[in-house]
XYZ file of C-alpha atoms in Angstrom:
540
model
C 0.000 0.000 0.000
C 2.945 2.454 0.763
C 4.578 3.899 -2.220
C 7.924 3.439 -3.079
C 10.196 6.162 -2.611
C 12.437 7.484 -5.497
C 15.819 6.538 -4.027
C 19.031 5.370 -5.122
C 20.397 2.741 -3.236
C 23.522 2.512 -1.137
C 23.464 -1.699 -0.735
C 25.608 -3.057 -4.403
C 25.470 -6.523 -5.518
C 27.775 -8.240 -7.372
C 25.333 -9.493 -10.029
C 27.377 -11.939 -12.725
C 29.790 -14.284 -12.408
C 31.984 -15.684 -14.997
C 31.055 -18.938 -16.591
C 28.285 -19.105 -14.390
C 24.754 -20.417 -14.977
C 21.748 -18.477 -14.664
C 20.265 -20.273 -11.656
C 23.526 -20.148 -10.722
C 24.119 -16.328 -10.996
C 20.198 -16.339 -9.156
C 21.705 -18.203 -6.175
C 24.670 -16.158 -5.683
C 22.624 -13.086 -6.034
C 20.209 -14.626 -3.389
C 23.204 -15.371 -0.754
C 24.196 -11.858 -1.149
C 21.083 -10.700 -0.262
C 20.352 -12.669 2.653
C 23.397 -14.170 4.064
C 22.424 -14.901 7.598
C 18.432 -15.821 5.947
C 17.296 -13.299 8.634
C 13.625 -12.696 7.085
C 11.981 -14.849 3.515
C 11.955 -14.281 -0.422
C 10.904 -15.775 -2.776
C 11.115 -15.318 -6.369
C 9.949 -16.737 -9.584
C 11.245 -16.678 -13.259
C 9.010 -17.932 -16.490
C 8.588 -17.745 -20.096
C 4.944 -18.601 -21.077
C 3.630 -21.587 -19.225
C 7.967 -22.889 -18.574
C 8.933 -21.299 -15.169
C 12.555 -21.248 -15.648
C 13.651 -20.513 -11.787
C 11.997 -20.298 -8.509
C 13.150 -20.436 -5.016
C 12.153 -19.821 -1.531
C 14.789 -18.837 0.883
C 15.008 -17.686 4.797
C 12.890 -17.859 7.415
C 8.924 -16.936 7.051
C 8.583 -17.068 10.785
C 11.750 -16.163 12.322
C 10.683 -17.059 16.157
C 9.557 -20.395 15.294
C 12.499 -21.157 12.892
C 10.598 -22.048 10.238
C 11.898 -21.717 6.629
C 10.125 -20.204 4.014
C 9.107 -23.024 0.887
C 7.392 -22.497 -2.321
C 4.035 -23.022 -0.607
C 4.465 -19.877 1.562
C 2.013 -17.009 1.492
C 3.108 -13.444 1.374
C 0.728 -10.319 1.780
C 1.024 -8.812 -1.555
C -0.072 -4.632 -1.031
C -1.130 -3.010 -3.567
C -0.263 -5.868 -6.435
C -4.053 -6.506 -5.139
C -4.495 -3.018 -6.904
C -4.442 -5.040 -10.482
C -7.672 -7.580 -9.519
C -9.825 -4.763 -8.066
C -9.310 -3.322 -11.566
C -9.823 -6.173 -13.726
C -12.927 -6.977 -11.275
C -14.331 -3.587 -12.357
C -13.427 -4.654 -16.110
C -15.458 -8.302 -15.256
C -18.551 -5.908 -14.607
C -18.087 -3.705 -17.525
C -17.959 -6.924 -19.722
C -20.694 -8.682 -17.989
C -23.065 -5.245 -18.418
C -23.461 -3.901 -15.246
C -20.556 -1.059 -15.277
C -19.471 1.744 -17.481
C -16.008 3.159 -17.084
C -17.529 6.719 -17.751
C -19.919 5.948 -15.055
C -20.184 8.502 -12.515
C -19.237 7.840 -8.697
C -22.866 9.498 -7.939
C -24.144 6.325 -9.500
C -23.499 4.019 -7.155
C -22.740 6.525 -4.096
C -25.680 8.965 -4.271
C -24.076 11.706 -1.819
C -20.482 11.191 -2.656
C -19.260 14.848 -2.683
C -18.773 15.829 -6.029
C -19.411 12.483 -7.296
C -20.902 13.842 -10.531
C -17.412 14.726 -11.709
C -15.602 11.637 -10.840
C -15.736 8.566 -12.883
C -14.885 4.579 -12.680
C -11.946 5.506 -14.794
C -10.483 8.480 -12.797
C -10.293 6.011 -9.704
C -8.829 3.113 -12.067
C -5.805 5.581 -13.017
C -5.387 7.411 -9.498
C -6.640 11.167 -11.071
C -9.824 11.274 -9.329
C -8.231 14.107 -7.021
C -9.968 12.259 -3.847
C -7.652 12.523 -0.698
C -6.024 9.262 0.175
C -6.999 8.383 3.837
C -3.901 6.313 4.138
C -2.164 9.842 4.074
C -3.658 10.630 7.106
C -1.983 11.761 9.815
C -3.648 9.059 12.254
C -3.869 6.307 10.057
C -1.049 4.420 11.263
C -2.258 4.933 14.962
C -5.817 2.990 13.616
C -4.892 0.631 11.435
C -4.314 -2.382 13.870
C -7.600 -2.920 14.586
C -10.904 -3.641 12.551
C -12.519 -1.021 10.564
C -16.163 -1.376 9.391
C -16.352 -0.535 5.723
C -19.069 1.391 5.908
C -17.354 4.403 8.425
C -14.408 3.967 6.228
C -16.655 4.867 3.268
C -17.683 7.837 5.195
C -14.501 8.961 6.092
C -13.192 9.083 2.511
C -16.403 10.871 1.802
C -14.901 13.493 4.297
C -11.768 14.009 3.409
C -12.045 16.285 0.057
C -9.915 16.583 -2.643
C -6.531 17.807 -3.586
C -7.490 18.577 -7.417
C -10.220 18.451 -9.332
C -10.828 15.029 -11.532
C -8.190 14.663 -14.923
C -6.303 17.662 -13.735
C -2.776 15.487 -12.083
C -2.172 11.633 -11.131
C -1.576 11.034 -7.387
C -1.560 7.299 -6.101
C -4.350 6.905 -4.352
C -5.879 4.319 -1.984
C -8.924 6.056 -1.268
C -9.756 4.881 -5.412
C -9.204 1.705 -4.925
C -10.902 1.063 -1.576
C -13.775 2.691 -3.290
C -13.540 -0.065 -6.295
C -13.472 -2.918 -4.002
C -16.512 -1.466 -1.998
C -17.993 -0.992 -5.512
C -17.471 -4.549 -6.754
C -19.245 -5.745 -3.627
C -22.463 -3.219 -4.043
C -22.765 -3.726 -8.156
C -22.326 -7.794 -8.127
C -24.191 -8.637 -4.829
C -21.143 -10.734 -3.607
C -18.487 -9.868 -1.395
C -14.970 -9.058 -2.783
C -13.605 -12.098 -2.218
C -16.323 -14.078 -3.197
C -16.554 -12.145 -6.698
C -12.301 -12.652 -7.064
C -12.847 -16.366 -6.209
C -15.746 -17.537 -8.409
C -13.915 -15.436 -11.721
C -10.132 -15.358 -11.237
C -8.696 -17.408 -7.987
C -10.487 -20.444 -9.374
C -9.843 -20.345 -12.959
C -6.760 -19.723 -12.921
C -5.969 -22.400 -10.330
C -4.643 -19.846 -7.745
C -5.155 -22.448 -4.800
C -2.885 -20.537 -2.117
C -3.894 -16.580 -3.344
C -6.998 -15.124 -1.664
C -8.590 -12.128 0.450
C -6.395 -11.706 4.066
C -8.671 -11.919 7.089
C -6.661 -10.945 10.811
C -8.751 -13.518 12.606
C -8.463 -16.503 10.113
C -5.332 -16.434 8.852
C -3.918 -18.817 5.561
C -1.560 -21.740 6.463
C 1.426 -21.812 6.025
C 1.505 -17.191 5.818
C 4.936 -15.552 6.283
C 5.130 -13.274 8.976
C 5.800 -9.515 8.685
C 9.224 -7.971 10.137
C 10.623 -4.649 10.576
C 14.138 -3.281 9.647
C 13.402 -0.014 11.096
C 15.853 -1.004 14.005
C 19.635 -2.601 14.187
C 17.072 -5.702 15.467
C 14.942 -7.749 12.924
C 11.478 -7.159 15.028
C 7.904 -7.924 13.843
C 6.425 -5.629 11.901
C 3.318 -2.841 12.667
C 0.190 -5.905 11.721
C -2.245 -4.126 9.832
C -5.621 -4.845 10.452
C -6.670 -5.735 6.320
C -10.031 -4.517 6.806
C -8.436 -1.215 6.458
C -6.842 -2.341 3.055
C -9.976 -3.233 0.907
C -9.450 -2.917 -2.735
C -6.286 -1.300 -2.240
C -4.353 -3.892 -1.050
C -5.746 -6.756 0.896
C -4.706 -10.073 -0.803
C -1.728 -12.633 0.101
C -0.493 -15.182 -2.565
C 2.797 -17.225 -3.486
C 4.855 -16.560 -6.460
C 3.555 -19.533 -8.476
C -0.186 -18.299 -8.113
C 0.880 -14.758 -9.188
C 2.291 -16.559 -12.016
C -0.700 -18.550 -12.900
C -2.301 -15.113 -12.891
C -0.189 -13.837 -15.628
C -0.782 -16.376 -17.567
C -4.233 -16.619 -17.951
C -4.895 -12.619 -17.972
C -2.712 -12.391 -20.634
C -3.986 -15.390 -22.715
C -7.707 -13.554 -22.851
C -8.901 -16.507 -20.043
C -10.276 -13.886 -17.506
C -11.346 -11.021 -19.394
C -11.678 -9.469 -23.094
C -8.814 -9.034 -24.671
C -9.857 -5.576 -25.616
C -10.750 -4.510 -21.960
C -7.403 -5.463 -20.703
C -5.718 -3.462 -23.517
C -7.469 -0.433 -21.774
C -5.748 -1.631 -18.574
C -2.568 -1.340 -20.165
C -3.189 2.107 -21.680
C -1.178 5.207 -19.780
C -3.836 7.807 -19.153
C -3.933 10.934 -20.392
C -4.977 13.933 -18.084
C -6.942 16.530 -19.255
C -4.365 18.775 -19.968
C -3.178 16.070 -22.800
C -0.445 14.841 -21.317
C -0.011 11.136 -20.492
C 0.778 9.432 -17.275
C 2.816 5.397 -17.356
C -0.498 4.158 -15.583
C -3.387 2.452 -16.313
C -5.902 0.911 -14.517
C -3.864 -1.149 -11.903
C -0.191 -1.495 -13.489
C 2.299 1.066 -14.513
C 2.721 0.662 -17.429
C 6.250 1.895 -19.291
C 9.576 0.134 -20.720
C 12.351 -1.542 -19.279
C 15.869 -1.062 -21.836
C 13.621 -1.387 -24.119
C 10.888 -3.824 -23.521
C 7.454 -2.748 -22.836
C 6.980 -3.448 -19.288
C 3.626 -3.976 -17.219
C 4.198 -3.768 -13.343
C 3.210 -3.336 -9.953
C 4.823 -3.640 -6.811
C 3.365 -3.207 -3.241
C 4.451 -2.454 0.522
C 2.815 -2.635 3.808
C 4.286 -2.892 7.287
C 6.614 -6.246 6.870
C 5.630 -6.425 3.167
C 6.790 -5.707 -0.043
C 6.171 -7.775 -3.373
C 6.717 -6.879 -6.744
C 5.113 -8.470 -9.807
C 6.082 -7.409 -13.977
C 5.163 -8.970 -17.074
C 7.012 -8.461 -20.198
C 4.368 -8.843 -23.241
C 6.996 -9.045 -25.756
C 8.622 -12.028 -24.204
C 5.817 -13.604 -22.579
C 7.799 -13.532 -19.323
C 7.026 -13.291 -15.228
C 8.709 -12.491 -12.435
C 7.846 -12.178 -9.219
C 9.362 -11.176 -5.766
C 7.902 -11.665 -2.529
C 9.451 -10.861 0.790
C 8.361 -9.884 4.103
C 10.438 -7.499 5.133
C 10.371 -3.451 4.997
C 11.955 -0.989 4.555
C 13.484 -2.993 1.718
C 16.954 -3.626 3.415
C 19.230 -5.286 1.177
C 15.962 -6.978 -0.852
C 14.497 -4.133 -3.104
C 11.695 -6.881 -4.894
C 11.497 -4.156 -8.294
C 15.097 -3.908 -8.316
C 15.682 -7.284 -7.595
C 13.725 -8.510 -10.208
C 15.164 -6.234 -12.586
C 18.577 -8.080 -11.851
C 16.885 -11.076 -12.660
C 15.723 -9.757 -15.875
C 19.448 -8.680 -16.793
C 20.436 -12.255 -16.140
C 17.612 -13.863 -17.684
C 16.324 -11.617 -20.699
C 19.851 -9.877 -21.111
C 20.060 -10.016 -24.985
C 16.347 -8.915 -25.498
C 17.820 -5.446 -23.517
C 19.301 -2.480 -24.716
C 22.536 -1.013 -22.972
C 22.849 2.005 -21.350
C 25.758 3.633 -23.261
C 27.332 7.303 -22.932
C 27.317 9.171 -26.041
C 28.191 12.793 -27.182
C 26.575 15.617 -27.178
C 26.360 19.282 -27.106
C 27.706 20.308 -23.635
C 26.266 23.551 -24.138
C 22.847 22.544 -23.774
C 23.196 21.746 -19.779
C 22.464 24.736 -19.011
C 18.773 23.841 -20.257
C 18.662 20.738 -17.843
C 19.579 22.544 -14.460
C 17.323 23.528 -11.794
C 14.961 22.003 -9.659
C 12.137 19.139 -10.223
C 9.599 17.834 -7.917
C 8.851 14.590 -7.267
C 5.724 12.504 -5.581
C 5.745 13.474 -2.251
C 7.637 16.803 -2.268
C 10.832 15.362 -2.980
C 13.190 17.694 -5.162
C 15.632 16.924 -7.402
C 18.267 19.255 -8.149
C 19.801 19.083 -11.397
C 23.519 20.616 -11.560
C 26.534 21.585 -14.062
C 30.507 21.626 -13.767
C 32.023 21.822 -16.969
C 31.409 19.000 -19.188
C 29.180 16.997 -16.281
C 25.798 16.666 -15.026
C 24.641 16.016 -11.606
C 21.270 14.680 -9.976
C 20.892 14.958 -6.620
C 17.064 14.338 -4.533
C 16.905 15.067 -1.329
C 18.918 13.717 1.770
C 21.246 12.069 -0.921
C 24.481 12.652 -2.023
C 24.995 14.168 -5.733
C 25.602 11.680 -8.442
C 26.843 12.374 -11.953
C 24.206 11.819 -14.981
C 25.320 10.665 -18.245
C 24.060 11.601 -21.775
C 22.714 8.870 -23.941
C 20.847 10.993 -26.454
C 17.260 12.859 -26.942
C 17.928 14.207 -23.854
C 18.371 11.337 -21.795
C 20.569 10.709 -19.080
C 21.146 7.382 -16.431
C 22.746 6.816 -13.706
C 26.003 4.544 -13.244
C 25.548 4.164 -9.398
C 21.874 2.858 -9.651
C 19.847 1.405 -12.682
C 17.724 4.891 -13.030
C 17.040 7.121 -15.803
C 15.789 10.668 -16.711
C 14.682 12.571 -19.460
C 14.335 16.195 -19.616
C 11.211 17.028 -21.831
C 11.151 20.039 -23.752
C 8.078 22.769 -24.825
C 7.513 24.440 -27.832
C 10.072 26.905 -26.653
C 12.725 24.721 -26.322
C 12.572 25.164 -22.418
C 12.066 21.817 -19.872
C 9.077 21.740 -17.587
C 9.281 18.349 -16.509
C 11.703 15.385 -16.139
C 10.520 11.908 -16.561
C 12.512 9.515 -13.874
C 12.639 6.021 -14.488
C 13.365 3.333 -11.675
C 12.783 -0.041 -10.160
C 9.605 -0.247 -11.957
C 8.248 3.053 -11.366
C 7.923 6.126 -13.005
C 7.027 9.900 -12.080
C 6.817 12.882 -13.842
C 8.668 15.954 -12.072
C 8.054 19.539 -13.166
C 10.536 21.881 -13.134
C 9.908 24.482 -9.789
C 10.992 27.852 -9.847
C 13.342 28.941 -6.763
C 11.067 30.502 -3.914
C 12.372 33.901 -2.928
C 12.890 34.516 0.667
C 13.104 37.970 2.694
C 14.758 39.134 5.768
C 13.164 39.153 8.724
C 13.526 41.642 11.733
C 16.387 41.236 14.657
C 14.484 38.914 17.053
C 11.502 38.036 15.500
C 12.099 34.751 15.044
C 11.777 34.044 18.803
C 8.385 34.227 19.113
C 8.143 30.898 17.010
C 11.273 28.971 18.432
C 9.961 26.055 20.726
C 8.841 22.660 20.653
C 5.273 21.854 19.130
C 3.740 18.308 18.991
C 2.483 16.827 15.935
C 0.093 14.578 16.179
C 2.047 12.922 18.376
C 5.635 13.406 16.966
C 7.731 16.376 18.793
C 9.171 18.580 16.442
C 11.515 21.810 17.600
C 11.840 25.052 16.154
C 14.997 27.059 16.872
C 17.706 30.135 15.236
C 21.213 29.251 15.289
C 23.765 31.828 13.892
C 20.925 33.434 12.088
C 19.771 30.192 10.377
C 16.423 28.669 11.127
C 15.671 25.128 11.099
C 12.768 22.785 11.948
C 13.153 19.228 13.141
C 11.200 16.473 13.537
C 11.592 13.655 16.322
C 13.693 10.478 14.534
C 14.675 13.117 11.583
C 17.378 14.907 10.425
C 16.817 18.780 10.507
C 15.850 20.934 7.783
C 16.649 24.992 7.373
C 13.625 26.641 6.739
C 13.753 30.038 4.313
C 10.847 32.648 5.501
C 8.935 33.857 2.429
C 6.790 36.511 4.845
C 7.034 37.072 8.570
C 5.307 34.101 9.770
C 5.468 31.964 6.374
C 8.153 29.591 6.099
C 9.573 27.343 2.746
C 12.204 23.956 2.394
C 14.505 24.130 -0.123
C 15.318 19.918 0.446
C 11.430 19.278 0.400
C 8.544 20.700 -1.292
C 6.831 22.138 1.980
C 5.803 25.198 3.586
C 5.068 26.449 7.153
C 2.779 28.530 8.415
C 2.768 30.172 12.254
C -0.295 31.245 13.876
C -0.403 35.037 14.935
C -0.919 34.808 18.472
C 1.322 37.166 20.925
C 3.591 37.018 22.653
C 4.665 33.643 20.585
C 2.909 31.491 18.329
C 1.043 28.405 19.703
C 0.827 26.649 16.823
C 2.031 26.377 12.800
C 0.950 24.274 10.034
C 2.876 22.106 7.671
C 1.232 22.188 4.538
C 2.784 19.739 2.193
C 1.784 17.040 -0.277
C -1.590 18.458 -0.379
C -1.609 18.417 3.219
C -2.443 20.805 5.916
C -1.144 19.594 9.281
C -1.384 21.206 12.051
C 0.934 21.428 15.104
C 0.417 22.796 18.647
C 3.455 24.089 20.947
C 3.872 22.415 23.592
């Protein structure tokens, strides 16, 4: 359900061997990864129907000392993301849906429901405010949640932009298109999933994840938060829905594949539409469709999802051209030294490697840096700050170090550290206003942002905003040092903050602004607005 942050990782592998065999190079690869087999993967390689490796490896219960096999069942996020949609395409095909249905169709007073349709919650541009953004979600989501209030509370929450205008992933959508499933076929989510995909496609160990009858032989969640392997935050899946609330093995998401993609569970031309990026209504197109990101890999047209939840992350890609799966499932997160998109891109490079194309440097025009420079933003206020010295390029996102870019032509770039590419795209004026980044399976479209201005404030008027404030239950402090200001919250490092008016305040790392009340003698409270989000903080 979490989304995967745009990072480049510090953990290297060495991924070929000499003279080595694939399954071969796929062991090695999995030793480096999990040496001491702390937590479980497993992974799966096929072509068509011929599944040319899979392994399980490590422990899926760590305090009972029981090893993961081939049988073992993995919560898979928001991979469950793909069989909400194609449940919605089911009911289009049976009759019963439209995709330019309106939401007010099947939720009379959903708050501008007129203007929101099946599609805009398929391809995450419905605007609708994600409740798992929520400041309190993560204090709720251990225990049960009736659908119903959940329901209400999306109702509540508003919107960030109006339907077509940007795509932001969004589980509100897709807890919305499970609840819709349930209301338009007159059979419960899992029910519906079961009777047209588990059981046609033979998907014996894949189904809907209930807390209080769990599947045999599940891995367990764990948490690398800490120097100590510990169990993971246990989500309460009721909270999930649509978005996110399956478990499966790698073999069943394989059988998946497999008949989607052979027309056995729905139209042929439906899932085509699946596979479509969608285009806002400014034109423009976004690499998603109606469940899967859909974009290339070197070359190959690539259809993907991954997901993450507390002790979770899975990531499954098809590659249409080659009729080929892979799947990786672990249950462990933050990634650690398993990254399952990035990991199964390795195991495309060792698989697939003469269907790819290379990354290779080529000449160019040095003058025309100058164009690329400046600042991008990223999904979730991240920036990305594009630099020049001499005849090199650097690209540098936040809390990272700065890593040279190199030119491979139509103003492309990659990375040598990281498997990661960008391209600048250029207006009718020749100017950028957005780079495409392309990594581990995901994509996102960052618009160049112009440099804030800041002013000068007055000798001592900061003090009447330094201080500690809580945050929904996270401290954060406010303080001046040597005429710098900074803001930091508890368990992170410590941003300088730029003031933009007397009591306004910007980030230059993030895309985020503050805002202190007016109150005298000092402030009692500011807000963070950010991502869309207002949040507001009381001093203490």
């Amino acid at each position: 359900m979490k989304r995967l942050n745009l990072t480049l990782p510090l953990v290297f592998f060495v991924l070929l061997s000499y003279g080595q065999s694939p399954s071969d190079k796929t062991d090695s690869l999995l030793q480096q990864a999990l040496p001491e087999k702390e937590h479980a993967v497993a992974v799966l390689v096929a072509k068509g129907n011929d599944i040319i490796y899979q392994k399980a490896l490590g422990y899926a219960d760590r305090e009972a000392k029981l090893e993961a096999n081939l049988k073992t069942t993995f919560r898979i996020g928001s991979v469950t993301k793909q069989f909400t949609a194609v449940a919605i395409l089911k009911l289009v095909e049976m009759g019963k849906m439209k995709l330019d249905d309106p939401l007010s169709k099947y939720i009379l007073d959903f708050p501008r429901g007129e203007e929101v349709t099946i599609h805009h919650l398929l391809t995450h541009v419905s605007g609708i405010r994600s409740y798992t953004d929520q400041p309190e979600f993560l204090h709720r989501v251990t225990v049960p949640v009736d659908q119903g209030v959940l329901i209400e509370e999306i109702k509540s929450l508003g919107y960030e932009f109006s339907p077509g205008e940007q795509w932001k992933y969004n589980n509100s959508a897709y807890y919305i298109l499970g609840y819709l499933v349930e209301k338009v076929s007159g059979m419960s989510y899992e029910k519906f999933l079961t009777r047209h995909f588990f059981q046609p496609a033979g998907m014996t160990n894949t189904g809907v994840y209930h807390n209080d009858k769990k599947p045999k032989n599940e891995a367990k969640g764990y948490s690398l938060d800490s120097a100590d392997l510990e169990l993971a935050l246990d989500w309460d899946m009721t909270w999930a829905g649509g978005a996110g609330n399956m478990y499966s093995t790698v073999s069943d998401l394989h059988r998946w594949n497999q008949k989607l993609f052979a027309g056995a569970l729905i139209q042929k031309d439906l899932l085509e539409k699946a596979h479509t990026k969608v285009k806002l209504n400014d034109g423009s197109e976004y690499p998603y469709g109606y469940g899967w990101g859909v974009g290339e890999y070197k070359g190959l047209r690539r259809i993907a999802h991954g997901g993450g939840l507390h002790g979770f992350l899975s990531s499954l890609i098809y590659y249409p051209e080659l009729d080929a799966t892979i799947v990786v499932l672990s249950n462990a997160s933050p990634p650690g030294n398993i990254v399952p998109t990035s990991f199964a891109e390795n195991l495309t490079k060792i698989y697939f490697e003469e269907h790819l194309e290379k990354d290779e440097e080529v000449e160019v025009d040095y003058a025309l840096y100058d164009k690329y420079t400046g600042k991008y933003e990223y999904p979730g206020g991240v920036i990305m700050t594009v630099s020049r010295d001499g005849a090199h390029l650097y690209g540098q996102l936040t809390g990272q170090a700065r890593y040279e870019i190199f030119p491979k032509g139509d103003h492309r770039f990659f990375w040598k550290v990281v498997d990661a590419q960008v391209t600048f795209h250029l207006n009718e004026q020749g100017e950028v206003d957005y780079a495409a980044h392309s990594q581990g399976g995901f994509e996102a479209k960052a618009p160049r942002i112009a440099d804030q201005q800041e002013v000068a404030l007055e000798e001592g008027a900061f003090e009447r905003y330094s201080g500690e404030y809580n945050m929904n239950g996270t401290n954060v402090k406010i303080w001046e040092e040597e005429n710098r200001y900074y803001i930091q919250l508890e368990g992170q490092p410590r941003f300088e903050i730029f003031p933009k008016s007397d009591n306004r305040f910007f980030l230059k790392d993030l895309v985020a602004e503050i805002e202190f009340g007016s109150e005298e003698p000092k402030a009692t409270s500011f807000t963070l607005y950010q991502g869309g989000r207002e949040i507001k903080a009381r001093r203490q």
